[in-house]
Structure formats: C-alpha cells, structure tokens
CSV table of N, CA and C in Angstrom, one decimal:
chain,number,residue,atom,x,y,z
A,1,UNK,N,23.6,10.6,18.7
A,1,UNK,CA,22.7,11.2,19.6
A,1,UNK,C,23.3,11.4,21.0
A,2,UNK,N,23.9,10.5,21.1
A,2,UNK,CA,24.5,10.9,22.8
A,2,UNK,C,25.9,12.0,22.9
A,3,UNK,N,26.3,12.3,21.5
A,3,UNK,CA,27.8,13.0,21.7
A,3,UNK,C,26.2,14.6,21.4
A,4,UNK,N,25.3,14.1,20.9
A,4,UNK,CA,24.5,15.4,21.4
A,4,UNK,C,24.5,16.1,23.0
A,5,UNK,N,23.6,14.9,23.1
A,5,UNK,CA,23.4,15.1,24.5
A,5,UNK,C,24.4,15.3,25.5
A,6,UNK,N,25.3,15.1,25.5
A,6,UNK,CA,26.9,14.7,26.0
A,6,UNK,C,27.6,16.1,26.2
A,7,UNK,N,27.1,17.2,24.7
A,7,UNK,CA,27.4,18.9,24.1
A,7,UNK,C,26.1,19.7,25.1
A,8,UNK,N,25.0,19.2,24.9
A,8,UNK,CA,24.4,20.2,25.0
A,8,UNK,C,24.3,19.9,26.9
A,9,UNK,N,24.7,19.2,27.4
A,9,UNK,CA,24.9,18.7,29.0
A,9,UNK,C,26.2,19.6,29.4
A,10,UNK,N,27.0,19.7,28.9
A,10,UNK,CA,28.6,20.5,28.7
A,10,UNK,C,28.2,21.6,28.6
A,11,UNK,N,27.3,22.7,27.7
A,11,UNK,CA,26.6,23.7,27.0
A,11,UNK,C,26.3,23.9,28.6
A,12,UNK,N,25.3,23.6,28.9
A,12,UNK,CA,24.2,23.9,30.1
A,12,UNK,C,25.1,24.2,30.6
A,13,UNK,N,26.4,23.2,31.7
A,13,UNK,CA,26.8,23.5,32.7
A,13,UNK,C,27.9,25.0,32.2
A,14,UNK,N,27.6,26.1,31.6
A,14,UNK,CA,28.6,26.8,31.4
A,14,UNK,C,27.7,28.3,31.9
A,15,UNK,N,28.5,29.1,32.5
A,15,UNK,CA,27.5,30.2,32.5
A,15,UNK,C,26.8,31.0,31.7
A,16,UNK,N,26.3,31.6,31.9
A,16,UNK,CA,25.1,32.3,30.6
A,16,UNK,C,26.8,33.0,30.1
A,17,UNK,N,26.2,33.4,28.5
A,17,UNK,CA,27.0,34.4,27.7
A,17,UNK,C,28.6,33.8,27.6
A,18,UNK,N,28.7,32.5,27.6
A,18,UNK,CA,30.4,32.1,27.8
A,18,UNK,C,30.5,30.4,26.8
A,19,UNK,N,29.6,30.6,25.7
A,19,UNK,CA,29.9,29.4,24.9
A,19,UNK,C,30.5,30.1,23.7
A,20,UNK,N,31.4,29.5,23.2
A,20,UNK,CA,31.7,30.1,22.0
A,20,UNK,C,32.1,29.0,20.7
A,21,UNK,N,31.3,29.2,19.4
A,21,UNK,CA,31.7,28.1,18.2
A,21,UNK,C,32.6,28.6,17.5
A,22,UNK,N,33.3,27.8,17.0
A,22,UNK,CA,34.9,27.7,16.4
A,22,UNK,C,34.8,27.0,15.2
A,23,UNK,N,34.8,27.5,13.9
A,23,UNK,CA,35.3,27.0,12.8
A,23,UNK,C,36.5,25.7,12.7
A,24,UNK,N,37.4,26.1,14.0
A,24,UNK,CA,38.4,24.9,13.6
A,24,UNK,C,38.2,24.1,14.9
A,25,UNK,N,36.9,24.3,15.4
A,25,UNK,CA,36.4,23.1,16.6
A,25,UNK,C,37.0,21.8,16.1
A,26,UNK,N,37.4,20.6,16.8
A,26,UNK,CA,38.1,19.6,16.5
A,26,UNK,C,37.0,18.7,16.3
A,27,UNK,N,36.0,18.5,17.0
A,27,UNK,CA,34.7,17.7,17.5
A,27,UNK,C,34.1,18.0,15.9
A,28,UNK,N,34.2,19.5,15.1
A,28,UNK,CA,33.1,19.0,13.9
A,28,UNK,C,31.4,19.5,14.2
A,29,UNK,N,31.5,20.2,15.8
A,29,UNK,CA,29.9,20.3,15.9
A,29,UNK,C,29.2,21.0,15.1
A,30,UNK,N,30.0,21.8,14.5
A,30,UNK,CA,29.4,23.4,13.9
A,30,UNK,C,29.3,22.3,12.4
A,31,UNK,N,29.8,21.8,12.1
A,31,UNK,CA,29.6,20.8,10.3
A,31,UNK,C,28.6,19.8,11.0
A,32,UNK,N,29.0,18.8,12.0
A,32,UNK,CA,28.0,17.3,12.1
A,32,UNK,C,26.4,17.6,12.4
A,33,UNK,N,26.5,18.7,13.5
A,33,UNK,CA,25.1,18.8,13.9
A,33,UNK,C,24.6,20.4,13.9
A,34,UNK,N,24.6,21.0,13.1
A,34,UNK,CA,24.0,22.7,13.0
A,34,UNK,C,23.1,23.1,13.8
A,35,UNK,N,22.1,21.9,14.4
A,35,UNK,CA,20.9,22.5,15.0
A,35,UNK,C,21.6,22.2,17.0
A,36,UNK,N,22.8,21.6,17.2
A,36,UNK,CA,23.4,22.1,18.6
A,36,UNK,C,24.0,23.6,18.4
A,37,UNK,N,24.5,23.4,17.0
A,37,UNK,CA,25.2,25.3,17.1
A,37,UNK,C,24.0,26.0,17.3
A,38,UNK,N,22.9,25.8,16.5
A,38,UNK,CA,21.8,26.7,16.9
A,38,UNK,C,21.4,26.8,18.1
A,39,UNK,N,21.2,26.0,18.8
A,39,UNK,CA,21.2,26.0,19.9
A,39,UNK,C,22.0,27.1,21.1
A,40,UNK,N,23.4,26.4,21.4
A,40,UNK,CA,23.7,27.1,21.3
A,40,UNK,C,23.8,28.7,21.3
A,41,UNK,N,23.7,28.8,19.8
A,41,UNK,CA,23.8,30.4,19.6
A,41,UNK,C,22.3,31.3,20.7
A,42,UNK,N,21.5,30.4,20.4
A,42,UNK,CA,20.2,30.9,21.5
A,42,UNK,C,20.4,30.9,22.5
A,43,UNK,N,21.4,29.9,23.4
A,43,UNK,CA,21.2,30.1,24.4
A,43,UNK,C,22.0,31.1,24.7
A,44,UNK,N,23.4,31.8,24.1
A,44,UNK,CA,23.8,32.9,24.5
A,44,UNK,C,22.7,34.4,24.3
A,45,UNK,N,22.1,34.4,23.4
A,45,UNK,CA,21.2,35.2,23.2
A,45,UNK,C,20.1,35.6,23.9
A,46,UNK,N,19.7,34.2,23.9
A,46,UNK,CA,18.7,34.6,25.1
A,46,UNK,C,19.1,33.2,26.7
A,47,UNK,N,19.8,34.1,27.5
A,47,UNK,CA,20.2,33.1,28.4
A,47,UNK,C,18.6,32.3,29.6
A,48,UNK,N,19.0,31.2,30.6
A,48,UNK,CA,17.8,30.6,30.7
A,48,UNK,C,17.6,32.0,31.9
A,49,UNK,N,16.3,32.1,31.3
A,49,UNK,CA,15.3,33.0,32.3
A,49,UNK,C,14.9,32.5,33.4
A,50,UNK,N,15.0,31.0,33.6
A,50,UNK,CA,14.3,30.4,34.7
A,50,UNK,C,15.5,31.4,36.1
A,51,UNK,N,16.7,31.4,35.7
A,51,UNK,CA,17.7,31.6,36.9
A,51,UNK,C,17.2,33.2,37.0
A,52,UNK,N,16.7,34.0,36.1
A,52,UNK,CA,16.9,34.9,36.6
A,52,UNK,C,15.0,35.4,37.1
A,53,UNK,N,14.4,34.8,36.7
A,53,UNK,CA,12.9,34.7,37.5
A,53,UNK,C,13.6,34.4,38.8
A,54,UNK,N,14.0,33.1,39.3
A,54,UNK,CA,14.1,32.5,40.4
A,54,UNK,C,14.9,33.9,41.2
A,55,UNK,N,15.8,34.2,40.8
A,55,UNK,CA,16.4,35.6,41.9
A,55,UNK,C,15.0,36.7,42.3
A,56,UNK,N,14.3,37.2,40.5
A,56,UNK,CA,13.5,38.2,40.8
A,56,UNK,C,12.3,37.7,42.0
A,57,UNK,N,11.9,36.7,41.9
A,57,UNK,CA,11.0,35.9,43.3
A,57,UNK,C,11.6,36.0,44.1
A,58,UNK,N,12.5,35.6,44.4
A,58,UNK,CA,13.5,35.8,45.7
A,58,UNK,C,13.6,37.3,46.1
A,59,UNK,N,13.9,38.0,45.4
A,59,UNK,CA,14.8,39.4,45.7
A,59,UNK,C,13.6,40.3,46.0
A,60,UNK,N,12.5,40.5,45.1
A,60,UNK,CA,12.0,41.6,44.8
A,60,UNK,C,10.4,41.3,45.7
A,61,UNK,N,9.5,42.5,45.5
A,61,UNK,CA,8.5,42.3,45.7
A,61,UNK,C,7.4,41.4,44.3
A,62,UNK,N,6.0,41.5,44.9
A,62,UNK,CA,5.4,40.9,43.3
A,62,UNK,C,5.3,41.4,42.5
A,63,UNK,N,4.8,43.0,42.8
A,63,UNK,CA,4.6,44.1,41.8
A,63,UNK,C,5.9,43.9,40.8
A,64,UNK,N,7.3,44.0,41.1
A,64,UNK,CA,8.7,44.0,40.4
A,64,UNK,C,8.4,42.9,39.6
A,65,UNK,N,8.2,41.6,40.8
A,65,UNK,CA,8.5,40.3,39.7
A,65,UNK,C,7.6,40.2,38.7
A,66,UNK,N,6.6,40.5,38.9
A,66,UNK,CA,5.5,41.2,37.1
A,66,UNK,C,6.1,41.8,36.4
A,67,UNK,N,6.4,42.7,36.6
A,67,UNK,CA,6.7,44.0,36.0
A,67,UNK,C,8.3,43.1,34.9
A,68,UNK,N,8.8,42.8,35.9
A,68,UNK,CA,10.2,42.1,35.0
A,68,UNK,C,10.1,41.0,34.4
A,69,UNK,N,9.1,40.1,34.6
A,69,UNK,CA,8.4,39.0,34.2
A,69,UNK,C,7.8,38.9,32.8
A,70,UNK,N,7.4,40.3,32.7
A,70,UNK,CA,6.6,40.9,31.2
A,70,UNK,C,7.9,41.3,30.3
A,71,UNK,N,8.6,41.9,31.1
A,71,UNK,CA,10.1,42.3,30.3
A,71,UNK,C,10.8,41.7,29.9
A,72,UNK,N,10.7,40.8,30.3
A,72,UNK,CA,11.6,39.1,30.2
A,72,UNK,C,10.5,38.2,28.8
A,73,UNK,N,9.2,38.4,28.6
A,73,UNK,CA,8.5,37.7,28.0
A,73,UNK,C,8.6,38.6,27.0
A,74,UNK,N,8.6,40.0,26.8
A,74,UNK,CA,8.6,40.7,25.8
A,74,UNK,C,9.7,40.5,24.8
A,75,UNK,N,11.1,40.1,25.5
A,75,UNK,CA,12.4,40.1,24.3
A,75,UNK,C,12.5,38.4,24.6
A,76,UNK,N,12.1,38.1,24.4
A,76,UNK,CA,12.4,36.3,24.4
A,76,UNK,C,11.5,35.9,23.5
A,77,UNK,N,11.9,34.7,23.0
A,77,UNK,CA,10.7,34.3,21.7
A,77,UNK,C,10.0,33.6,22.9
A,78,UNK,N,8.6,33.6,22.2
A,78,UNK,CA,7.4,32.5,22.6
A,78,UNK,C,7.6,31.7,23.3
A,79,UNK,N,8.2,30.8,23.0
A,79,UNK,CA,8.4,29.8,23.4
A,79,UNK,C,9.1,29.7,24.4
A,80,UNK,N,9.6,30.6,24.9
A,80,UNK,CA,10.9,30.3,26.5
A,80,UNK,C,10.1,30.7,27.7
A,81,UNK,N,9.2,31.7,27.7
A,81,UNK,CA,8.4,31.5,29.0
A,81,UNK,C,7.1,31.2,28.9
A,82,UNK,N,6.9,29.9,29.5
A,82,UNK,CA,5.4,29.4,29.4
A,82,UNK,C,5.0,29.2,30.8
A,83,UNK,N,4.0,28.5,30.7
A,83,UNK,CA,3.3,28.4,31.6
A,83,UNK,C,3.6,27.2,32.6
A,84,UNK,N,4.5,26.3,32.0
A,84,UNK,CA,5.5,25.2,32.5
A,84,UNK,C,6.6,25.7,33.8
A,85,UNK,N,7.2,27.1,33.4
A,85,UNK,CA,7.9,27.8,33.5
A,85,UNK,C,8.0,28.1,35.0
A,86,UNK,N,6.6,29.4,35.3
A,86,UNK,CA,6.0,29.7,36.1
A,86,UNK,C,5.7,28.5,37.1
A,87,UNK,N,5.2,27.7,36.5
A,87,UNK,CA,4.8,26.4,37.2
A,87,UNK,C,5.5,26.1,38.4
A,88,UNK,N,6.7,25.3,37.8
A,88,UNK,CA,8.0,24.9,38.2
A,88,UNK,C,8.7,25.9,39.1
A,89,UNK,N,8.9,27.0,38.5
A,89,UNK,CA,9.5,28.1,40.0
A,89,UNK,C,8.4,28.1,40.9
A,90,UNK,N,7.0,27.9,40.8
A,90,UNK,CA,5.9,28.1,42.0
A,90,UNK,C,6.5,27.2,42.9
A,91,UNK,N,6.5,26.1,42.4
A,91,UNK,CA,6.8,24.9,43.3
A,91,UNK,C,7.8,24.7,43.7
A,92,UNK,N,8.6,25.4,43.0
A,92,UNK,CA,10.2,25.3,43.8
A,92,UNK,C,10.0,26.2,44.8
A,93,UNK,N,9.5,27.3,44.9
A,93,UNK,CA,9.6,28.2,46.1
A,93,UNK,C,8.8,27.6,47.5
A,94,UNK,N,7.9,26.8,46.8
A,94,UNK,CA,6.4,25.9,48.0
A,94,UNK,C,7.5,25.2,48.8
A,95,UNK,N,8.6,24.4,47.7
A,95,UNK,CA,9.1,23.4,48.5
A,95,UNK,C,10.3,23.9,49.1
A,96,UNK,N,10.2,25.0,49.3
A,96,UNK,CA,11.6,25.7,50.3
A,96,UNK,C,11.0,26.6,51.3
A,97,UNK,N,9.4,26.5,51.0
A,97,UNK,CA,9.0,26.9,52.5
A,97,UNK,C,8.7,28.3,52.2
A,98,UNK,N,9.0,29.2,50.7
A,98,UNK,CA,8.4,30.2,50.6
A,98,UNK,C,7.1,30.7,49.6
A,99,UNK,N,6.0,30.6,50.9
A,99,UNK,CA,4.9,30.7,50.3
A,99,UNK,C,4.5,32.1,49.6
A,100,UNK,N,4.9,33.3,50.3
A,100,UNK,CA,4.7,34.6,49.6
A,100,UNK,C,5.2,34.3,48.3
A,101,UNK,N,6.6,33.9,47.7
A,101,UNK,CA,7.2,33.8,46.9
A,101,UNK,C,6.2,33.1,45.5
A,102,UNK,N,5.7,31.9,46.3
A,102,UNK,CA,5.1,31.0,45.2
A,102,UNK,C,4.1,31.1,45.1
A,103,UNK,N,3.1,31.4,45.8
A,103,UNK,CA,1.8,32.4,45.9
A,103,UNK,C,1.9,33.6,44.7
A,104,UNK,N,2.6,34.1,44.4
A,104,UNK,CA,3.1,35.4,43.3
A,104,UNK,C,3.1,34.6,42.1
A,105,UNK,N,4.1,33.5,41.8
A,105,UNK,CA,4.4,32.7,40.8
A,105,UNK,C,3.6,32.5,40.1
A,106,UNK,N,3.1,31.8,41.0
A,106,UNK,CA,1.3,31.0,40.7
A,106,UNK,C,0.0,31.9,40.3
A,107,UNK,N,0.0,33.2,41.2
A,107,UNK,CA,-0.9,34.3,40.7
A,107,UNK,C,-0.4,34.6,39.4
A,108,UNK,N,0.3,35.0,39.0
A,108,UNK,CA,1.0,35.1,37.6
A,108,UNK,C,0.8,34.1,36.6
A,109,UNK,N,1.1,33.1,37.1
A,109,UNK,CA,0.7,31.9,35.9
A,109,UNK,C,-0.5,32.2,35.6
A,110,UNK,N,-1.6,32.6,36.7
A,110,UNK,CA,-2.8,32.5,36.4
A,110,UNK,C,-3.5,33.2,35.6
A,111,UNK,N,-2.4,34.9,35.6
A,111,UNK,CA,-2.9,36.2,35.3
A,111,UNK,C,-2.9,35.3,33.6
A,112,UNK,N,-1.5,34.8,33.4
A,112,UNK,CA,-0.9,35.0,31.8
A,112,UNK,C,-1.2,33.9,31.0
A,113,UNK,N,-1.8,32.8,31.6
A,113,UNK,CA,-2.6,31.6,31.2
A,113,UNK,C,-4.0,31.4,31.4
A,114,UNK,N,-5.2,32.5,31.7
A,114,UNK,CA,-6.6,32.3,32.1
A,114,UNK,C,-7.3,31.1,31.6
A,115,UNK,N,-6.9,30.3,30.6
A,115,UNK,CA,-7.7,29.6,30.0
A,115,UNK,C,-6.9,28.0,30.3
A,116,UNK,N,-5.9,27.9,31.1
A,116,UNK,CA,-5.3,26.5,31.1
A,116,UNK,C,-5.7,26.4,32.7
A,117,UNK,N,-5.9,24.9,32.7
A,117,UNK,CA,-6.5,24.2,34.1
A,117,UNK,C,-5.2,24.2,35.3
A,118,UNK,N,-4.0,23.6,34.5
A,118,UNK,CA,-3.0,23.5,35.7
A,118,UNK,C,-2.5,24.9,36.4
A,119,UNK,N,-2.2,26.1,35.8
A,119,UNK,CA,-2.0,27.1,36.9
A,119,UNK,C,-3.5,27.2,37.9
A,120,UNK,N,-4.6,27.3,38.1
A,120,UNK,CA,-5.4,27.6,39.0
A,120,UNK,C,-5.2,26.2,40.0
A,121,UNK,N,-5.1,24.9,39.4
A,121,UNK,CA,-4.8,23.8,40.6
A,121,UNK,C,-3.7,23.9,41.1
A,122,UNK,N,-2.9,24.3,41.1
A,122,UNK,CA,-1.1,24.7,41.3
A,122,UNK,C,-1.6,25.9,42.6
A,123,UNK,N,-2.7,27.3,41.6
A,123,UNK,CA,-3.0,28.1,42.5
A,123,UNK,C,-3.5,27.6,44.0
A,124,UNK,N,-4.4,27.0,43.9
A,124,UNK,CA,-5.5,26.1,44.6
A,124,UNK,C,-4.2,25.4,45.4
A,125,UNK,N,-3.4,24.4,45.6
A,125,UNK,CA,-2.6,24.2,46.4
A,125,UNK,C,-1.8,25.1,47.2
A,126,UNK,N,-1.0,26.0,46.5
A,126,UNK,CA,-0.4,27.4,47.5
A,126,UNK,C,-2.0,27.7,48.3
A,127,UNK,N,-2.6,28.1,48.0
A,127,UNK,CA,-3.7,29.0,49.3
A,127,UNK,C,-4.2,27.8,50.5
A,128,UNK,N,-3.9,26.9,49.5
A,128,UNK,CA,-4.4,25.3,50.8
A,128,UNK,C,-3.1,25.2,51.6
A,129,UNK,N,-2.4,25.4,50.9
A,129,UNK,CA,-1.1,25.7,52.5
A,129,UNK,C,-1.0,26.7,53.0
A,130,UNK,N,-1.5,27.8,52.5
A,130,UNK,CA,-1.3,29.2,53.3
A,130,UNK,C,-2.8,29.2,54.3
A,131,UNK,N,-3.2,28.1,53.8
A,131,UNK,CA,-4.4,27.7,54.7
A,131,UNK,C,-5.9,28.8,54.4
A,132,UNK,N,-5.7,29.5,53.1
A,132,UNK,CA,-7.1,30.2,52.8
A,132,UNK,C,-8.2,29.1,51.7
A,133,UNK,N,-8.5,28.3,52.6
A,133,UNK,CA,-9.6,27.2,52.0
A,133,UNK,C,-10.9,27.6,51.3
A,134,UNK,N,-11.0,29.3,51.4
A,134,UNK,CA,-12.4,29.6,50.4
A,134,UNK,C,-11.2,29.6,48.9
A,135,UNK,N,-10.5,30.3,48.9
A,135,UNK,CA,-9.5,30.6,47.7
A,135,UNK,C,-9.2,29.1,47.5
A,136,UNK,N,-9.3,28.6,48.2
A,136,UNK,CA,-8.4,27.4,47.3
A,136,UNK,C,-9.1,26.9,46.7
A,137,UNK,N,-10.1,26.7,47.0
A,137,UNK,CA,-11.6,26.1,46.6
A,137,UNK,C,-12.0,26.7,45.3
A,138,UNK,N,-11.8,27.9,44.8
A,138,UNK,CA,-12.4,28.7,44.3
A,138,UNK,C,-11.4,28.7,42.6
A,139,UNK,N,-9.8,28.2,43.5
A,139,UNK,CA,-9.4,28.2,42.0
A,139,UNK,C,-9.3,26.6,41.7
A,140,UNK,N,-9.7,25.4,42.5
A,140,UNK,CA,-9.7,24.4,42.3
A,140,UNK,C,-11.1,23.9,41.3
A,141,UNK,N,-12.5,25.0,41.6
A,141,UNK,CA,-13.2,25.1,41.0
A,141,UNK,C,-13.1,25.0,39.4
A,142,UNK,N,-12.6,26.5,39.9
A,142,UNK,CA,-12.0,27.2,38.5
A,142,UNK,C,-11.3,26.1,37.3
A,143,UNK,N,-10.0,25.6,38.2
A,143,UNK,CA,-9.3,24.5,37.4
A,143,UNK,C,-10.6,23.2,36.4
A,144,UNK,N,-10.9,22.6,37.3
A,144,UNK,CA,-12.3,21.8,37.1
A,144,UNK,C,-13.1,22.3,35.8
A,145,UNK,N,-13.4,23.4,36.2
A,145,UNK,CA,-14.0,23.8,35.1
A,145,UNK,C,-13.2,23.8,33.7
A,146,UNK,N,-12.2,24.2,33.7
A,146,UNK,CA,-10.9,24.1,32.3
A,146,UNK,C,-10.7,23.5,32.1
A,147,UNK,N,-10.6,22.1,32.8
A,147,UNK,CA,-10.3,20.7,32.6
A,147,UNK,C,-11.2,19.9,33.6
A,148,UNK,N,-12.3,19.2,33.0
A,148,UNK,CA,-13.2,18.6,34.3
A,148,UNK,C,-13.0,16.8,34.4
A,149,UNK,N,-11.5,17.1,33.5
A,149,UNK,CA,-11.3,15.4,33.5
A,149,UNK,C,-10.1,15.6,35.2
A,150,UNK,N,-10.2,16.8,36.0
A,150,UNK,CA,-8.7,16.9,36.5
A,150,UNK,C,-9.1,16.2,38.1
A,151,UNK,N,-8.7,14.9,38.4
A,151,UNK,CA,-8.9,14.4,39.3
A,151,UNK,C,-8.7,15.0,40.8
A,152,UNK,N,-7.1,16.0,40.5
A,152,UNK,CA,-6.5,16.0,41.9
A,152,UNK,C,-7.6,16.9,42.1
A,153,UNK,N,-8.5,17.9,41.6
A,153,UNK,CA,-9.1,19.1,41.3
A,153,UNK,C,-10.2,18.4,42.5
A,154,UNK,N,-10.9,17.4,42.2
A,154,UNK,CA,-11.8,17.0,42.7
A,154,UNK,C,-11.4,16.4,43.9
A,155,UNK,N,-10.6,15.6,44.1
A,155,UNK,CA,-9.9,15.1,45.3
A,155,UNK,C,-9.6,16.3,46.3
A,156,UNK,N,-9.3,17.2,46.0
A,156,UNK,CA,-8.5,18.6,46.4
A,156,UNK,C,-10.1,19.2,47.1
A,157,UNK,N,-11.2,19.4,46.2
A,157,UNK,CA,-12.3,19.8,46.8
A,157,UNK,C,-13.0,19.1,48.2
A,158,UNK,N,-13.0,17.9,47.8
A,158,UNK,CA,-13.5,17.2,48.8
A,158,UNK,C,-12.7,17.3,49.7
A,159,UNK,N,-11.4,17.0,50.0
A,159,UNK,CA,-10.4,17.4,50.9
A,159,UNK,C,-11.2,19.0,52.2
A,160,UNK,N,-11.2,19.4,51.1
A,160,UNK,CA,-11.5,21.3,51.5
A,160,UNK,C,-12.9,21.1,52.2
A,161,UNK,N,-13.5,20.4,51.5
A,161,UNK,CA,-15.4,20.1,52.2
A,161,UNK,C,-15.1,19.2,53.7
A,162,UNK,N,-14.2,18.5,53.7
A,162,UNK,CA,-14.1,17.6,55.1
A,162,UNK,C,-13.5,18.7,56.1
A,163,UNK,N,-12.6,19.4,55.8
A,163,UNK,CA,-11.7,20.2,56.6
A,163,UNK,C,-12.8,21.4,57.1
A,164,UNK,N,-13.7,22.0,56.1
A,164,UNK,CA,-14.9,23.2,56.5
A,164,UNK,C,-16.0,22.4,57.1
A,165,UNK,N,-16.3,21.1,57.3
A,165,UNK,CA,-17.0,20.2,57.9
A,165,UNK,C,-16.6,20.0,59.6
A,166,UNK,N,-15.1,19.5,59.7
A,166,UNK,CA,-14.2,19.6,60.8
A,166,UNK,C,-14.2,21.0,61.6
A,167,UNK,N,-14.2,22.2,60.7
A,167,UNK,CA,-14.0,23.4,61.5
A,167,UNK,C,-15.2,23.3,62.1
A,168,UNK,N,-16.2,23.4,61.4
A,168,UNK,CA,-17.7,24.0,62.0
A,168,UNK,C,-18.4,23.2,62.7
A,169,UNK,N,-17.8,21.8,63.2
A,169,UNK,CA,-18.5,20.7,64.6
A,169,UNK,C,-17.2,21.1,65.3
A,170,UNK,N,-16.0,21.7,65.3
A,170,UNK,CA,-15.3,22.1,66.5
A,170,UNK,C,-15.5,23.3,67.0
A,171,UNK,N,-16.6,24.3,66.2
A,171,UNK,CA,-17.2,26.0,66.7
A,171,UNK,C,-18.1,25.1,67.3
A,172,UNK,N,-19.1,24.1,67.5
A,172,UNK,CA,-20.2,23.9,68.1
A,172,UNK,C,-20.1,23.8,69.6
C-alpha cells in the first residue's frame, strides 16, 4: 500500500500529459498493481481540472468561467467535477481575498447542485463577506431547508439577525 501511495504521490507531482507506462518498468507497476496504471492512464486523459478551473476564475469573467465549466464537465466522466470541486476553489479564492472570483464559484455550485445543502451555506458565507446580509440569509435559509440538521446554517442566521438588529438601533 505505501509503494502505492509513494507512485501515485510521484504521479501527481508530474505535469498534466507527461506520465508514461513501460512494459519493461523495473518497479512491476503495470503487472503488481493495474488499478495505479489505470489510474494513471486517466489522469493523462483527463488531466486535474481543478488547475485549470482555478486559472479560468482567475483569468476570465463569470459568464466564460460557466461557459468552460460546462465544457470541462461535458468531456470528463462524472465523477471529476463535483460539487466538492467547486466547493474547494470557492474557498480558495475567499481565502486570497478574491470575493468576485469565489462569489462565481459558489453561484455555480449552486446553479449545478440545487438540491445539496453545502453549496448555498458556502453561498451564504461569500455574500456575508461581501457584506449582502439579505442574500446571505436567504441562501442560509435555503441551505437549512436541504439539510435542517446544518448547525453552522443556524448559527450563521442568528449571526445575520444580531448584525440587522445592531444596524437598525445605530439608524435610531
């Protein structure tokens, strides 16, 4: 297990499109373990989309990063862009300070997941830093309702109710 992990750690650090299996590999990977060559072979095939999401959020506007986001989901199997996916780049962009960027992310997750709790609480955090507290409220709702066991959901509201409580005795 660890001369797995040990391949597929080696694998990762190589750039997209540059692994290649060898019949007279010394190691035996392609005979001991078939399902790292599989591997592997997918990940030249389909290289990780996270790097190239992460440029399209960077580079482009939102409209694009949809647009290539669908394009990217259309030739990839199933399973490579999920909703985990989106997730993870929202919050990487939150935590570098780019809210437009992760604001997009996150609308997206929400467009391509309507029925899972964690993109709209994810959403609901971006707008509570961009500081639009009806929106955040609204997808923290939302979240709650998809999952009403989701604590931060609730915590997150009441948060929102103290803060619209605070604004409207400092207009008095």
């Amino acid at each position: 297990r660890l001369s797995l992990e040990m391949h597929m750690a080696w694998v990762s650090s190589l750039e997209d499109l540059n692994f290649v299996v060898s019949p007279s590999c010394p190691h035996m990977i392609h005979g001991n373990d078939p399902e790292l060559v599989l591997w592997a072979i997918r990940r030249v095939l389909f290289p990780d989309p996270s790097k190239r999401l992460r440029e399209l959020v960077v580079q482009s506007d939102e409209a694009t990063f949809v647009s290539e986001y669908r394009k990217l989901k259309a030739s990839y199997p199933a399973d490579s862009l999920g909703e985990d996916l989106l997730n993870t780049l929202g919050y990487e962009m939150l935590q570098q300070d780019k809210l437009p960027q992760a604001l997009a992310a996150f609308r997206l997750n929400v467009e391509e997941y309507p029925t899972a709790s964690n993109p709209y609480d994810s959403l609901g955090e971006a707008c509570m830093a961009q500081g639009d507290l009806a929106l955040s409220a609204a997808n923290y709702r939302k979240s709650l309702e998809l999952d009403p066991s989701n604590r931060n959901a609730v915590n997150r509201l009441e948060e929102i109710d103290r803060r619209l409580q605070e604004r409207a005795s400092e207009q008095e």
